[in-house]
Amino acid sequence: MLSRPLPFFKPKSLSQKTLADTIIAIDSATATTKMDPKAVKSDLVLILDYGSQYTHLITRRIRSLNIFSLCISGTSSLETITSHNPKVVILSGGPHSVHSANSPTFPSGFVEWAKKGGIFVLGVCYGLQLIVQRLGGQVDVGQRQEYGRMEIEVEKNLGVFGNKKVGDKQVVWMSHGDETVKLPYGFEVVARSQQGAVAAVENREMRFFGLQYHPEVTHSPEGMDTLRYFLFDVCGVSPGWNMENVLDEEIRVINDAVGPEEHVICALSGGVDSTVAATLVHKAIGDRLHCIFVDNGLLRYKERERVAETFESDLHLPVTCVDASNEFLTKLKGVVDPEMKRKIIGKEFISIFDAFAHELEQKLGKKPAYLVQGTLYPDVIESCPPPGSGRSHSHTIKSHHNVGGLPKDMKLKLIEPLKLLFKDEVRQLGRILNVPDAFLKRHPFPGPGLAVRVLGDVTEGNALDILRQVDEIFIQSIKDAGLYDSIWQAFAVFLPVRSVGVQGDQRTHSHVVALRAVTSQDGMTADWYYFEHKFLDDVARKICNSVRGVNRVVQDITSKPPSTIDLPSSLVLQATKES
């Protein structure tokens, strides 16, 4: 039997030390529980990241072949690289030139280690040039710079093109300014571009290969076939990456980490990630998991009621609901910078967790020592240092409330069972755990909630109420049109500008809202979704006719990159205010 959830409570200030001050101090980075890569029943393909915007796609594409792949910094130590015991190492592309003084590179001893261990190495774009330059070849600033779609021709049916015929042609996606002009000893050209530039090389004896294009992107139509042939036929990789094995391994890791009498807190956001993480931990430790759902005043229309029903009736999770809307909105009053909003919200969440943990300690007579988070692999990748940047931490794209939003002095030990998974893999895992499919298909919702979808002060006027109504109309219209499952994420944004309009034969000076919908596989890159004009016309009319205070609707049609999926930035705020 599941334990009854604690009563609904409003958080109160604590006169004694908070949980974060009293639990035994440990480094949360080393305390994070996660799956051991060596336990996966698959040969590992390790990607060394040199900063390409497509690096994560290589990781994802390889996993789609049921092969376990991991991405780490290209400047990792040889000890770190060898500790993963990879069968294949892929050197990614990147924005650097091998001629630059600070260009990133693999560590000293890497080539010797790979040769001695029979490791297969594939360089992609910058990775190819790195191999050529480090092994004694020559890379020059290209006279034939190639960007975008280009045709290449196979010169020798060897290596990655061992399944092709000499003279075979294919379209690939090029992105390079430098080019190989002299190969290292033992290497040979196996393909060239239509302009004569080196497109593929190999050294069969060393097991080193190189592609001057990106096989991982959809703009290289035969790229996946090339990767498949290379990994299975050339390298002899054994596939074995599947969610059933992941589930078993994660349960083992959680049970090994959490003692038989330890209690765990999980913050449920109502999103797919935290829900699957909680369901997984609950399967491992049962009613020693205590879930908390915080209404921070920044939720979508009827969000609390909708997710509470799923938690209780479908997942049978013991959940305590906390109404902290007043606390959050008070702290956010007057704040317009989106990064500051994220940090305020992250800090307030921890304060709520502290109060919740203290209540549990009084009830159980024992301090909870663990916090479950639904951190995903893209969160980790986007929070990593850019190779060659010279920084010890990444430039902040945004503070992920899972990765970058927790205070440094927090003493709770983290359980992050999804830390090596992409979003679609989390959904697969959720299905195995019998999380309702309708819930798993929900579009992602950011941890800071509507705070990052109101560009400006969230407490000013009735911005939140307006946004909730607009968002509900937009999402319901998408569902009614049968488009919801075709879209990765859709939402409305409240813009900090007013527009002149005419409504009811009167001049109005009302608010502008933006609609955004994107398609994606993992949220790392995204394209805007193309709606029929009639659909947009109908939605705009519904919004302007139903939501008081809105007289103009616009659509965001920017891809990621160059934008992020969510809109806010300080520069946007400044630009809109000046306009």
Coordinates of C-alpha atoms in Angstrom, one line a residue:
M1 CA 0.0 0.0 0.0
L2 CA 1.2 3.5 -0.8
S3 CA 1.5 6.0 2.0
R4 CA -1.0 8.8 2.2
P5 CA 0.4 12.1 0.9
L6 CA 1.1 14.8 3.5
P7 CA -1.7 17.4 3.8
F8 CA -1.7 20.4 1.4
F9 CA 0.3 23.1 3.0
K10 CA 1.6 26.6 2.5
P11 CA 5.3 26.9 3.1
K12 CA 6.4 28.8 6.1
S13 CA 9.8 30.3 7.1
L14 CA 11.9 28.0 9.3
S15 CA 13.4 29.4 12.5
Q16 CA 16.0 26.6 12.6
K17 CA 18.6 25.7 10.1
T18 CA 17.3 24.6 6.8
L19 CA 17.8 21.1 5.4
A20 CA 20.5 22.4 3.0
D21 CA 22.5 23.6 6.1
T22 CA 22.1 20.4 8.2
I23 CA 22.5 17.5 5.9
I24 CA 26.1 16.1 5.7
A25 CA 28.0 18.2 3.2
I26 CA 29.0 16.3 0.0
D27 CA 29.9 17.4 -3.5
S28 CA 26.6 17.0 -5.5
A29 CA 28.6 16.5 -8.7
T30 CA 30.1 13.3 -7.3
A31 CA 26.9 12.3 -5.5
T32 CA 24.8 12.2 -8.6
T33 CA 23.5 8.7 -9.2
K34 CA 23.4 7.7 -12.8
M35 CA 23.7 4.7 -15.0
D36 CA 27.1 3.1 -15.5
P37 CA 28.0 3.2 -19.2
K38 CA 30.0 0.1 -18.8
A39 CA 26.8 -1.8 -17.7
V40 CA 25.1 -1.2 -21.1
K41 CA 25.0 -4.3 -23.3
S42 CA 26.5 -2.5 -26.3
D43 CA 29.9 -1.5 -27.6
L44 CA 30.4 2.2 -26.7
V45 CA 30.8 4.9 -29.4
L46 CA 32.4 7.9 -27.7
I47 CA 32.1 11.3 -29.4
L48 CA 34.7 14.0 -28.6
D49 CA 32.9 17.3 -28.9
Y50 CA 34.8 20.1 -30.6
G51 CA 31.9 22.6 -30.7
S52 CA 29.8 21.7 -33.7
Q53 CA 26.2 22.6 -33.5
Y54 CA 25.5 19.1 -34.9
T55 CA 27.6 17.1 -32.4
H56 CA 24.6 16.0 -30.3
L57 CA 23.0 14.7 -33.5
I58 CA 25.8 12.2 -34.0
T59 CA 25.1 10.9 -30.5
R60 CA 21.4 10.7 -31.2
R61 CA 21.7 9.1 -34.7
I62 CA 24.0 6.4 -33.3
R63 CA 21.6 5.6 -30.5
S64 CA 18.9 5.1 -33.1
L65 CA 20.9 2.2 -34.3
N66 CA 20.7 0.6 -30.8
I67 CA 24.3 1.5 -30.1
F68 CA 25.2 3.2 -26.9
S69 CA 26.9 6.6 -27.5
L70 CA 28.2 9.3 -25.2
C71 CA 29.4 12.8 -25.9
I72 CA 32.2 14.3 -23.8
S73 CA 34.5 17.4 -24.3
G74 CA 37.0 17.1 -27.0
T75 CA 39.6 18.4 -24.6
S76 CA 39.0 15.6 -22.1
S77 CA 42.1 14.0 -20.6
L78 CA 43.4 10.7 -22.0
E79 CA 42.5 9.1 -18.7
T80 CA 38.9 10.2 -19.0
I81 CA 38.7 8.9 -22.6
T82 CA 40.2 5.5 -21.8
S83 CA 38.0 5.1 -18.7
H84 CA 35.0 4.8 -21.0
N85 CA 36.5 1.8 -22.8
P86 CA 35.1 2.8 -26.2
K87 CA 35.1 0.6 -29.3
V88 CA 34.9 3.7 -31.6
V89 CA 35.9 7.3 -31.1
I90 CA 34.4 10.0 -33.3
L91 CA 36.0 13.4 -33.4
S92 CA 33.3 16.0 -34.1
G93 CA 33.2 19.0 -36.3
G94 CA 33.6 22.5 -34.9
P95 CA 33.9 26.2 -35.7
H96 CA 37.7 26.3 -35.1
S97 CA 40.6 26.2 -37.5
V98 CA 43.6 23.9 -36.8
H99 CA 45.8 26.9 -37.5
S100 CA 44.5 28.9 -34.5
A101 CA 46.7 28.9 -31.5
N102 CA 43.9 28.0 -29.1
S103 CA 42.1 25.4 -31.3
P104 CA 41.0 22.4 -29.2
T105 CA 42.6 19.0 -29.8
F106 CA 42.7 15.5 -28.5
P107 CA 45.2 14.8 -25.7
S108 CA 48.8 13.7 -26.0
G109 CA 49.1 10.0 -26.3
F110 CA 45.6 9.6 -27.9
V111 CA 46.9 8.3 -31.3
E112 CA 49.2 5.8 -29.6
W113 CA 46.5 4.6 -27.3
A114 CA 44.0 4.1 -30.2
K115 CA 46.6 2.2 -32.3
K116 CA 47.6 0.0 -29.5
G117 CA 44.0 -0.8 -28.5
G118 CA 42.7 -1.3 -32.0
I119 CA 40.2 1.6 -31.5
F120 CA 38.4 2.8 -34.6
V121 CA 38.6 6.6 -35.0
L122 CA 36.4 8.7 -37.3
G123 CA 37.0 12.4 -37.8
V124 CA 34.1 14.5 -39.0
C125 CA 34.9 17.9 -40.7
Y126 CA 37.2 19.6 -38.1
G127 CA 37.8 16.2 -36.7
L128 CA 39.2 15.0 -40.1
Q129 CA 41.4 18.1 -40.3
L130 CA 42.6 17.5 -36.7
I131 CA 43.7 14.0 -37.7
V132 CA 45.5 15.2 -40.8
Q133 CA 47.3 18.0 -39.0
R134 CA 48.3 16.1 -35.9
L135 CA 49.6 13.1 -37.9
G136 CA 51.9 15.1 -40.2
G137 CA 49.7 16.1 -43.1
Q138 CA 48.8 19.6 -44.2
V139 CA 45.7 21.6 -43.9
D140 CA 45.5 25.0 -45.6
V141 CA 42.9 27.8 -45.7
G142 CA 40.7 26.5 -48.5
Q143 CA 40.7 28.1 -51.9
R144 CA 37.6 26.0 -52.4
Q145 CA 35.5 26.8 -49.3
E146 CA 32.4 24.7 -49.3
Y147 CA 29.2 25.3 -47.4
G148 CA 25.8 23.7 -47.8
R149 CA 24.8 20.9 -50.1
M150 CA 27.6 19.5 -52.3
E151 CA 28.0 16.5 -54.5
I152 CA 30.9 14.0 -53.8
E153 CA 32.2 11.1 -55.8
V154 CA 33.6 7.8 -54.5
E155 CA 37.2 7.3 -55.8
K156 CA 37.9 4.0 -54.0
N157 CA 35.4 1.5 -52.5
L158 CA 37.2 1.3 -49.2
G159 CA 36.5 2.1 -45.6
V160 CA 33.3 4.0 -45.0
F161 CA 32.5 3.6 -48.7
G162 CA 33.3 -0.1 -48.9
N163 CA 29.7 -0.8 -49.9
K164 CA 29.8 1.7 -52.8
K165 CA 31.2 1.5 -56.3
V166 CA 33.9 3.8 -57.7
G167 CA 32.1 6.7 -59.4
D168 CA 29.1 6.6 -57.2
K169 CA 27.9 10.1 -56.3
Q170 CA 25.8 11.4 -53.4
V171 CA 24.8 14.8 -52.0
V172 CA 26.2 15.7 -48.6
W173 CA 26.2 18.7 -46.3
M174 CA 29.6 20.5 -46.3
S175 CA 30.7 23.2 -43.8
H176 CA 34.4 24.0 -44.0
G177 CA 36.7 26.8 -44.8
D178 CA 40.0 24.9 -44.5
E179 CA 40.9 21.9 -46.6
T180 CA 43.3 19.0 -46.6
V181 CA 46.1 19.5 -49.2
K182 CA 48.5 16.8 -48.1
L183 CA 47.7 13.5 -46.3
P184 CA 49.7 11.9 -43.5
Y185 CA 51.8 8.8 -44.3
G186 CA 49.6 5.8 -44.8
F187 CA 46.4 7.7 -45.6
E188 CA 44.6 7.7 -48.9
V189 CA 41.7 9.6 -50.5
V190 CA 38.5 7.6 -51.0
A191 CA 36.1 10.4 -52.1
R192 CA 36.3 14.0 -53.4
S193 CA 33.8 16.8 -53.8
Q194 CA 32.7 18.0 -57.2
Q195 CA 35.3 20.8 -56.8
G196 CA 38.1 18.4 -56.2
A197 CA 38.4 18.9 -52.4
V198 CA 39.1 15.9 -50.2
A199 CA 35.8 14.5 -48.9
A200 CA 36.8 11.2 -47.3
V201 CA 40.1 9.6 -46.2
E202 CA 41.3 6.4 -44.5
N203 CA 44.2 4.6 -43.0
R204 CA 43.2 0.9 -42.8
E205 CA 46.2 -0.2 -40.8
M206 CA 45.7 2.5 -38.1
R207 CA 41.9 2.2 -38.3
F208 CA 41.6 6.0 -38.7
F209 CA 39.0 7.4 -41.0
G210 CA 37.7 10.9 -41.9
L211 CA 34.8 12.6 -43.6
Q212 CA 34.9 16.3 -44.6
Y213 CA 31.1 16.5 -44.4
H214 CA 28.3 15.9 -41.8
P215 CA 26.8 12.5 -42.3
E216 CA 24.6 13.0 -39.2
V217 CA 22.3 15.8 -40.6
T218 CA 19.3 15.1 -42.8
H219 CA 20.8 17.3 -45.5
S220 CA 23.1 14.3 -46.2
P221 CA 20.5 11.9 -47.4
E222 CA 22.8 8.8 -47.4
G223 CA 24.6 9.9 -44.2
M224 CA 22.8 7.4 -41.9
D225 CA 23.6 4.5 -44.3
T226 CA 27.3 5.6 -44.2
L227 CA 27.3 5.7 -40.4
R228 CA 25.5 2.3 -40.2
Y229 CA 27.9 0.7 -42.6
F230 CA 30.9 2.2 -40.8
L231 CA 29.9 1.1 -37.3
F232 CA 28.5 -2.4 -38.1
D233 CA 30.6 -3.6 -41.1
V234 CA 33.8 -1.7 -40.7
C235 CA 34.1 -1.5 -36.9
G236 CA 32.1 -4.6 -36.0
V237 CA 30.1 -2.8 -33.3
S238 CA 27.6 -4.9 -31.3
P239 CA 24.2 -3.2 -30.8
G240 CA 22.5 -3.6 -27.4
W241 CA 21.2 -0.2 -26.4
N242 CA 17.5 -0.5 -25.4
M243 CA 15.2 1.0 -22.8
E244 CA 14.5 -2.3 -21.1
N245 CA 18.2 -2.6 -20.2
V246 CA 18.3 1.0 -19.2
L247 CA 15.3 0.5 -16.8
D248 CA 17.0 -2.5 -15.1
E249 CA 20.3 -0.8 -14.8
E250 CA 18.8 2.4 -13.4
I251 CA 16.8 0.5 -10.7
R252 CA 20.0 -1.3 -9.7
V253 CA 21.9 2.0 -9.5
I254 CA 19.2 3.6 -7.4
N255 CA 19.0 0.7 -5.0
D256 CA 22.8 0.6 -4.7
A257 CA 22.9 4.4 -3.9
V258 CA 19.9 4.8 -1.6
G259 CA 20.1 2.9 1.6
P260 CA 17.2 0.6 2.7
E261 CA 16.0 3.2 5.2
E262 CA 16.7 6.4 3.3
H263 CA 14.0 8.7 2.1
V264 CA 13.9 10.6 -1.2
I265 CA 12.2 13.9 -2.3
C266 CA 11.1 14.4 -5.9
A267 CA 9.9 17.7 -7.3
L268 CA 7.2 17.0 -9.8
S269 CA 6.7 19.7 -12.4
G270 CA 3.9 18.0 -14.3
G271 CA 6.2 17.5 -17.2
V272 CA 7.2 14.2 -18.8
D273 CA 10.8 14.2 -17.5
S274 CA 10.1 14.6 -13.8
T275 CA 7.1 12.3 -14.0
V276 CA 9.1 9.5 -15.6
A277 CA 11.9 10.0 -13.2
A278 CA 9.5 9.8 -10.2
T279 CA 7.8 6.7 -11.5
L280 CA 11.2 5.0 -12.0
V281 CA 12.4 5.9 -8.5
H282 CA 9.0 4.8 -7.0
K283 CA 9.4 1.5 -8.7
A284 CA 12.8 1.1 -7.1
I285 CA 12.2 2.2 -3.5
G286 CA 8.4 2.4 -3.1
D287 CA 6.8 4.7 -0.6
R288 CA 10.1 6.0 0.6
L289 CA 9.7 8.4 -2.3
H290 CA 7.9 11.6 -1.3
C291 CA 6.8 13.8 -4.3
I292 CA 6.0 17.5 -4.1
F293 CA 4.1 19.5 -6.7
V294 CA 4.6 23.3 -6.4
D295 CA 2.0 25.7 -7.7
N296 CA 4.3 28.7 -8.2
G297 CA 1.7 30.9 -9.8
L298 CA 3.3 30.4 -13.2
L299 CA 1.5 27.3 -14.4
R300 CA -0.7 27.0 -17.5
Y301 CA -4.5 27.0 -17.5
K302 CA -5.8 24.5 -15.0
E303 CA -2.4 22.8 -14.9
R304 CA -2.5 21.8 -11.2
E305 CA -5.9 20.1 -11.5
R306 CA -5.0 18.3 -14.7
V307 CA -1.6 16.8 -13.5
A308 CA -2.9 16.0 -10.0
E309 CA -5.5 13.7 -11.5
T310 CA -2.8 11.8 -13.5
F311 CA -0.6 11.5 -10.5
E312 CA -3.3 10.2 -8.3
S313 CA -5.5 8.0 -10.6
D314 CA -3.0 6.7 -13.2
L315 CA 0.4 6.7 -11.5
H316 CA -0.6 6.3 -7.9
L317 CA 2.3 8.5 -6.8
P318 CA 2.2 9.9 -3.2
V319 CA 2.1 13.6 -4.0
T320 CA 1.8 16.7 -1.8
C321 CA 0.6 19.9 -3.5
V322 CA 2.1 23.2 -2.3
D323 CA 0.5 26.5 -3.0
A324 CA 3.5 28.9 -3.1
S325 CA 2.2 31.3 -5.8
N326 CA 2.3 34.3 -3.5
E327 CA 5.9 33.6 -2.5
F328 CA 7.1 33.3 -6.1
L329 CA 5.2 36.2 -7.5
T330 CA 6.3 38.5 -4.7
K331 CA 10.0 37.7 -5.4
L332 CA 9.5 38.2 -9.1
K333 CA 7.8 41.6 -8.8
G334 CA 9.6 44.2 -11.0
V335 CA 12.1 41.6 -12.5
V336 CA 12.3 41.7 -16.3
D337 CA 15.6 39.9 -17.0
P338 CA 14.9 36.3 -17.9
E339 CA 18.1 34.9 -16.5
M340 CA 17.4 36.6 -13.2
K341 CA 13.9 35.2 -13.2
R342 CA 15.3 31.7 -13.6
K343 CA 17.7 32.1 -10.7
I344 CA 15.0 33.6 -8.4
I345 CA 12.6 30.8 -9.2
G346 CA 15.3 28.1 -8.7
K347 CA 16.3 29.6 -5.3
E348 CA 12.6 29.7 -4.2
F349 CA 12.0 26.1 -5.2
I350 CA 14.9 25.0 -3.0
S351 CA 13.4 27.1 -0.1
I352 CA 10.1 25.2 -0.6
F353 CA 11.9 21.8 -0.7
D354 CA 13.7 22.7 2.5
A355 CA 10.3 23.4 4.2
F356 CA 8.8 20.2 2.8
A357 CA 11.8 18.2 3.9
H358 CA 11.6 19.7 7.4
E359 CA 7.9 18.7 7.6
L360 CA 8.9 15.2 6.5
E361 CA 11.7 15.0 9.1
Q362 CA 9.2 15.8 11.9
K363 CA 6.8 13.2 10.5
L364 CA 9.4 10.4 9.8
G365 CA 12.0 11.2 12.5
K366 CA 14.6 11.1 9.7
K367 CA 16.1 13.6 7.3
P368 CA 15.5 12.9 3.6
A369 CA 18.9 12.9 2.0
Y370 CA 18.2 12.7 -1.8
L371 CA 16.5 14.8 -4.4
V372 CA 15.3 13.4 -7.7
Q373 CA 15.5 15.5 -10.8
G374 CA 14.5 14.8 -14.4
T375 CA 17.7 16.2 -15.9
L376 CA 18.1 15.1 -19.6
Y377 CA 21.2 14.6 -21.7
P378 CA 20.5 17.8 -23.8
D379 CA 20.5 19.7 -20.5
V380 CA 23.9 18.4 -19.8
I381 CA 25.2 19.0 -23.3
E382 CA 24.0 22.6 -23.4
S383 CA 25.6 23.3 -20.0
C384 CA 29.0 22.0 -21.0
P385 CA 32.0 24.3 -21.7
P386 CA 32.4 25.1 -25.4
P387 CA 35.6 23.4 -26.5
G388 CA 38.4 26.0 -27.3
S389 CA 36.6 28.7 -25.3
G390 CA 39.2 28.7 -22.6
R391 CA 36.4 28.8 -20.0
S392 CA 35.9 26.3 -17.2
H393 CA 32.2 26.5 -17.6
S394 CA 29.8 27.2 -20.5
H395 CA 28.5 30.5 -21.7
T396 CA 25.0 30.5 -20.3
I397 CA 22.5 29.7 -23.0
K398 CA 20.1 29.5 -20.1
S399 CA 20.2 28.2 -16.5
H400 CA 18.6 24.8 -16.7
H401 CA 16.8 24.5 -13.4
N402 CA 17.9 20.9 -13.4
V403 CA 21.6 21.5 -14.2
G404 CA 22.5 25.1 -13.5
G405 CA 19.8 26.4 -11.1
L406 CA 20.6 24.7 -7.9
P407 CA 22.6 26.5 -5.2
K408 CA 26.3 25.5 -4.9
D409 CA 25.9 24.9 -1.1
M410 CA 22.9 22.5 -1.5
K411 CA 23.7 19.3 0.4
L412 CA 21.0 17.1 -1.0
K413 CA 22.5 14.2 -3.0
L414 CA 21.0 14.1 -6.5
I415 CA 19.4 11.2 -8.2
E416 CA 19.2 11.9 -11.9
P417 CA 18.1 8.6 -13.6
L418 CA 17.5 10.2 -17.0
K419 CA 20.8 12.1 -17.2
L420 CA 22.0 10.1 -20.2
L421 CA 18.7 10.1 -22.2
F422 CA 17.2 12.2 -24.9
K423 CA 13.5 13.3 -24.7
D424 CA 12.2 10.6 -27.1
E425 CA 14.1 7.9 -25.1
V426 CA 12.5 9.2 -21.9
R427 CA 9.1 8.7 -23.5
Q428 CA 10.1 5.1 -24.5
L429 CA 11.1 4.5 -20.9
G430 CA 7.8 6.0 -19.7
R431 CA 5.8 3.6 -21.8
I432 CA 7.6 0.6 -20.3
L433 CA 6.7 2.1 -16.9
N434 CA 3.0 2.3 -18.0
V435 CA 2.9 6.1 -17.8
P436 CA -0.2 7.0 -19.8
D437 CA 0.6 7.7 -23.5
A438 CA -1.4 10.9 -23.5
F439 CA 0.7 12.2 -20.7
L440 CA 4.0 11.2 -22.4
K441 CA 3.0 13.1 -25.5
R442 CA 2.6 16.3 -23.7
H443 CA 4.7 19.1 -25.0
P444 CA 7.7 20.2 -22.9
F445 CA 7.1 23.0 -20.4
P446 CA 10.0 25.0 -18.9
G447 CA 10.8 24.7 -15.3
P448 CA 10.4 28.4 -14.7
G449 CA 6.9 28.1 -16.3
L450 CA 5.2 31.2 -17.7
A451 CA 7.8 33.5 -16.2
V452 CA 9.9 33.0 -19.3
R453 CA 6.9 33.4 -21.6
V454 CA 6.0 36.7 -20.3
L455 CA 8.6 39.1 -21.6
G456 CA 8.8 41.6 -18.8
D457 CA 7.4 41.8 -15.3
V458 CA 5.1 38.8 -14.8
T459 CA 3.2 40.6 -12.0
E460 CA 2.4 43.7 -14.1
G461 CA -1.3 44.0 -14.9
N462 CA -2.9 40.8 -15.9
A463 CA -0.2 39.4 -18.2
L464 CA -0.3 35.9 -16.7
D465 CA -4.1 35.6 -17.0
I466 CA -4.0 36.8 -20.6
L467 CA -1.2 34.4 -21.5
R468 CA -3.0 31.4 -19.9
Q469 CA -6.1 32.1 -21.9
V470 CA -4.2 32.7 -25.2
D471 CA -2.1 29.6 -24.7
E472 CA -5.2 27.4 -23.9
I473 CA -6.9 28.6 -27.1
F474 CA -3.8 27.9 -29.2
I475 CA -3.1 24.5 -27.8
Q476 CA -6.8 23.4 -27.9
S477 CA -7.0 24.5 -31.5
I478 CA -3.9 22.5 -32.4
K479 CA -5.5 19.4 -30.7
D480 CA -8.8 20.0 -32.4
A481 CA -7.0 20.1 -35.8
G482 CA -5.2 16.8 -35.1
L483 CA -1.8 18.5 -35.2
Y484 CA -0.7 18.1 -31.5
D485 CA 1.4 14.9 -32.0
S486 CA 3.1 16.4 -35.1
I487 CA 4.5 19.3 -33.1
W488 CA 7.4 19.1 -30.7
Q489 CA 6.4 22.1 -28.7
A490 CA 3.8 24.9 -29.1
F491 CA 3.0 27.8 -26.8
A492 CA 2.0 31.4 -26.6
V493 CA 4.2 34.4 -25.5
F494 CA 3.2 37.7 -23.9
L495 CA 5.2 40.5 -25.5
P496 CA 6.0 43.7 -23.7
V497 CA 4.5 46.0 -26.3
R498 CA 1.1 47.4 -27.0
S499 CA -0.6 47.8 -30.4
V500 CA -3.3 50.1 -31.8
G501 CA -6.3 48.3 -32.9
V502 CA -10.0 48.6 -33.7
Q503 CA -12.5 46.4 -31.7
G504 CA -16.2 47.0 -31.3
D505 CA -15.9 50.1 -33.5
Q506 CA -13.6 51.6 -31.0
R507 CA -9.9 52.4 -31.0
T508 CA -7.9 50.1 -28.7
H509 CA -4.4 50.2 -27.3
S510 CA -3.9 46.5 -26.2
H511 CA -1.4 43.8 -25.9
V512 CA 0.4 41.7 -28.5
V513 CA 0.9 38.0 -28.2
A514 CA 3.1 35.7 -30.2
L515 CA 2.5 32.0 -31.2
R516 CA 5.3 29.6 -31.5
A517 CA 5.3 26.0 -32.7
V518 CA 8.4 23.9 -33.6
T519 CA 9.3 20.4 -34.8
S520 CA 12.3 18.6 -33.4
Q521 CA 13.7 15.3 -32.3
D522 CA 15.4 16.2 -29.1
G523 CA 15.0 19.9 -28.6
M524 CA 18.6 20.6 -29.4
T525 CA 17.7 21.9 -32.9
A526 CA 14.2 22.9 -34.1
D527 CA 12.4 24.2 -37.2
W528 CA 9.2 26.2 -37.0
Y529 CA 6.0 24.4 -37.8
Y530 CA 4.2 25.5 -41.0
F531 CA 0.5 26.0 -40.2
E532 CA -2.2 26.4 -42.9
H533 CA -3.2 30.0 -43.3
K534 CA -6.8 29.2 -42.4
F535 CA -5.7 27.7 -39.1
L536 CA -3.7 30.7 -38.1
D537 CA -6.6 33.0 -39.2
D538 CA -9.1 31.0 -37.1
V539 CA -6.8 31.0 -34.0
A540 CA -6.0 34.7 -34.2
R541 CA -9.8 35.5 -34.5
K542 CA -10.6 33.3 -31.5
I543 CA -7.9 35.0 -29.4
C544 CA -8.8 38.5 -30.2
N545 CA -12.5 37.8 -29.8
S546 CA -12.2 35.9 -26.6
V547 CA -9.3 37.3 -24.6
R548 CA -9.9 40.8 -23.3
G549 CA -6.8 43.0 -23.6
V550 CA -5.3 41.4 -26.8
N551 CA -5.7 43.0 -30.3
R552 CA -2.8 41.6 -32.2
V553 CA -1.4 38.1 -32.8
V554 CA 2.0 37.4 -34.4
Q555 CA 3.8 34.1 -35.2
D556 CA 7.5 33.3 -34.5
I557 CA 9.1 31.5 -37.5
T558 CA 12.7 31.4 -36.3
S559 CA 14.6 28.0 -36.2
K560 CA 17.0 26.9 -33.5
P561 CA 19.7 27.8 -34.1
P562 CA 20.0 30.8 -34.4
S563 CA 17.2 31.3 -31.8
T564 CA 16.3 29.1 -28.8
I565 CA 12.9 27.4 -28.7
D566 CA 11.7 29.7 -25.9
L567 CA 11.8 33.4 -26.8
P568 CA 13.1 35.5 -23.9
S569 CA 16.4 37.4 -23.9
S570 CA 17.5 40.7 -22.5
L571 CA 18.3 42.0 -25.9
V572 CA 14.7 41.3 -27.1
L573 CA 13.3 43.0 -24.1
Q574 CA 15.4 46.1 -24.7
A575 CA 14.6 46.2 -28.4
T576 CA 10.9 45.9 -27.8
K577 CA 10.9 48.6 -25.2
E578 CA 12.8 51.0 -27.4
S579 CA 10.4 50.4 -30.2

